[in-house]
Amino acid sequence: MFNKFERKIIPTIDEVSSYVNENLFNELINYLKVEYQPKIIFEYSNCLVPGWNIKFKKYGRSLCAIYPMEDYFICLIVIGKKEKDLFTSQLTTFTPYLQELYYTTKEGMNQKWLMIEVIDSKRLDDVKRCIDIRVLAR
């Protein structure tokens, strides 16, 4: 849980970067900015992972949400009805971690909410590809 800051203090991107794995986080932020120019929204939440999270939105829908953790971050990506076929057709090209996460995540309302623990560059590549699929399937 990102509890380095109190609820009333909105962290900055730089503060989050220094709290999580800075290299992986900055690579994802730069990728999102270059490829999609998303709207960035900081939000305090009491559900899923309580604390501050950062949502990235484009085309009226969520690309992903980042939940900062000490020395890593969790990236929430929703695989919904629109992206399911494209995603599952490429599933075997993702890391074994993401494949297992997909198979073990329960589906609800035609969606799977993948909570990807980004701890290395391979998982970060998975995240980028999932985001690309969300955009392609819109």
Short mmCIF file of C-alpha atoms in Angstrom, two decimals:
data_model
loop_
_atom_site.label_atom_id
_atom_site.label_comp_id
_atom_site.label_asym_id
_atom_site.label_seq_id
_atom_site.Cartn_x
_atom_site.Cartn_y
_atom_site.Cartn_z
CA MET A 1 0.00 0.00 0.00
CA PHE A 2 1.26 3.45 -0.84
CA ASN A 3 1.18 5.01 2.60
CA LYS A 4 4.25 7.20 2.42
CA PHE A 5 1.94 10.20 2.10
CA GLU A 6 -1.11 11.08 4.07
CA ARG A 7 -4.45 11.08 2.35
CA LYS A 8 -4.58 14.88 2.30
CA ILE A 9 -1.22 15.22 0.49
CA ILE A 10 -1.30 14.36 -3.21
CA PRO A 11 2.10 12.92 -4.20
CA THR A 12 3.91 14.03 -7.34
CA ILE A 13 5.13 11.75 -10.12
CA ASP A 14 8.70 12.34 -8.88
CA GLU A 15 7.79 11.39 -5.32
CA VAL A 16 6.10 8.21 -6.50
CA SER A 17 9.08 7.44 -8.74
CA SER A 18 11.50 7.58 -5.81
CA TYR A 19 9.23 5.30 -3.75
CA VAL A 20 8.79 2.54 -6.33
CA ASN A 21 11.34 1.01 -8.74
CA GLU A 22 12.35 4.28 -10.34
CA ASN A 23 13.71 2.87 -13.62
CA LEU A 24 10.69 0.68 -14.41
CA PHE A 25 8.22 3.34 -13.31
CA ASN A 26 9.85 6.10 -15.35
CA GLU A 27 10.05 3.83 -18.38
CA LEU A 28 6.31 3.15 -18.18
CA ILE A 29 5.45 6.83 -17.64
CA ASN A 30 7.60 7.86 -20.61
CA TYR A 31 6.08 5.13 -22.77
CA LEU A 32 2.54 6.24 -21.94
CA LYS A 33 3.35 9.91 -22.54
CA VAL A 34 5.02 9.29 -25.90
CA GLU A 35 2.59 6.72 -27.26
CA TYR A 36 -0.76 7.89 -25.88
CA GLN A 37 -0.51 11.32 -24.20
CA PRO A 38 -2.97 10.18 -21.52
CA LYS A 39 -4.82 12.18 -18.94
CA ILE A 40 -3.10 11.49 -15.60
CA ILE A 41 -5.28 11.40 -12.50
CA PHE A 42 -4.09 10.92 -8.91
CA GLU A 43 -6.77 9.37 -6.77
CA TYR A 44 -6.96 8.17 -3.20
CA SER A 45 -8.82 4.90 -2.91
CA ASN A 46 -9.93 2.61 -0.12
CA CYS A 47 -10.55 -0.38 -2.40
CA LEU A 48 -8.33 -2.91 -4.23
CA VAL A 49 -5.05 -1.47 -2.93
CA PRO A 50 -5.82 1.26 -0.37
CA GLY A 51 -3.87 4.49 -0.75
CA TRP A 52 -2.83 6.69 -3.65
CA ASN A 53 -3.04 5.40 -7.20
CA ILE A 54 -2.42 6.98 -10.58
CA LYS A 55 -4.91 6.44 -13.39
CA PHE A 56 -4.05 6.91 -17.05
CA LYS A 57 -6.97 7.58 -19.37
CA LYS A 58 -7.28 8.04 -23.11
CA TYR A 59 -10.16 7.88 -25.55
CA GLY A 60 -12.63 8.07 -22.67
CA ARG A 61 -11.40 4.85 -21.07
CA SER A 62 -8.76 3.68 -18.66
CA LEU A 63 -5.44 2.52 -20.08
CA CYS A 64 -4.19 1.38 -16.68
CA ALA A 65 -3.89 2.33 -13.04
CA ILE A 66 -0.68 2.23 -11.03
CA TYR A 67 -0.66 1.34 -7.35
CA PRO A 68 2.71 2.38 -5.88
CA MET A 69 4.34 -0.10 -3.53
CA GLU A 70 7.68 0.21 -1.81
CA ASP A 71 10.35 -0.76 -4.41
CA TYR A 72 7.81 -1.87 -7.05
CA PHE A 73 4.35 -1.07 -8.35
CA ILE A 74 1.19 -2.87 -9.30
CA CYS A 75 -0.37 -2.05 -12.64
CA LEU A 76 -4.08 -2.74 -12.99
CA ILE A 77 -5.16 -3.51 -16.53
CA VAL A 78 -8.70 -4.55 -17.31
CA ILE A 79 -9.16 -7.11 -20.06
CA GLY A 80 -12.75 -6.60 -21.06
CA LYS A 81 -15.10 -7.88 -23.69
CA LYS A 82 -13.60 -5.67 -26.43
CA GLU A 83 -10.01 -6.81 -25.95
CA LYS A 84 -10.53 -10.40 -24.82
CA ASP A 85 -10.24 -12.10 -28.23
CA LEU A 86 -7.15 -10.15 -29.28
CA PHE A 87 -5.57 -10.63 -25.87
CA THR A 88 -6.22 -14.38 -25.65
CA SER A 89 -4.95 -14.91 -29.22
CA GLN A 90 -1.60 -13.49 -28.07
CA LEU A 91 -1.56 -14.89 -24.54
CA THR A 92 1.12 -17.51 -25.23
CA THR A 93 3.55 -14.74 -26.23
CA PHE A 94 3.37 -13.14 -22.78
CA THR A 95 5.55 -14.17 -19.83
CA PRO A 96 4.56 -17.29 -17.87
CA TYR A 97 3.78 -14.95 -14.95
CA LEU A 98 1.16 -13.02 -16.94
CA GLN A 99 -0.29 -16.19 -18.46
CA GLU A 100 -0.75 -17.67 -14.97
CA LEU A 101 -2.18 -14.39 -13.67
CA TYR A 102 -4.70 -14.32 -16.52
CA TYR A 103 -5.81 -17.92 -15.94
CA THR A 104 -6.13 -17.51 -12.17
CA THR A 105 -7.91 -14.14 -12.22
CA LYS A 106 -11.65 -14.59 -11.90
CA GLU A 107 -13.84 -13.05 -14.55
CA GLY A 108 -16.70 -10.80 -13.59
CA MET A 109 -19.07 -8.96 -15.90
CA ASN A 110 -17.00 -10.09 -18.93
CA GLN A 111 -13.82 -8.56 -17.45
CA LYS A 112 -10.61 -9.69 -15.82
CA TRP A 113 -8.86 -7.18 -13.62
CA LEU A 114 -5.18 -8.07 -13.90
CA MET A 115 -3.14 -6.78 -10.98
CA ILE A 116 0.36 -7.07 -12.46
CA GLU A 117 3.24 -6.75 -10.00
CA VAL A 118 5.89 -4.92 -12.00
CA ILE A 119 9.19 -6.04 -10.57
CA ASP A 120 11.29 -6.43 -13.72
CA SER A 121 11.54 -5.38 -17.36
CA LYS A 122 9.82 -8.51 -18.66
CA ARG A 123 6.68 -7.74 -16.67
CA LEU A 124 6.90 -4.13 -17.76
CA ASP A 125 6.93 -5.31 -21.38
CA ASP A 126 3.80 -7.35 -20.62
CA VAL A 127 2.13 -4.23 -19.24
CA LYS A 128 2.98 -2.18 -22.33
CA ARG A 129 1.60 -4.88 -24.63
CA CYS A 130 -1.60 -5.14 -22.59
CA ILE A 131 -2.08 -1.38 -22.86
CA ASP A 132 -1.47 -1.55 -26.61
CA ILE A 133 -4.15 -4.23 -26.91
CA ARG A 134 -6.61 -2.11 -24.93
CA VAL A 135 -6.04 0.77 -27.35
CA LEU A 136 -6.26 -1.43 -30.46
CA ALA A 137 -9.52 -3.00 -29.31
CA ARG A 138 -11.29 0.26 -28.49
#
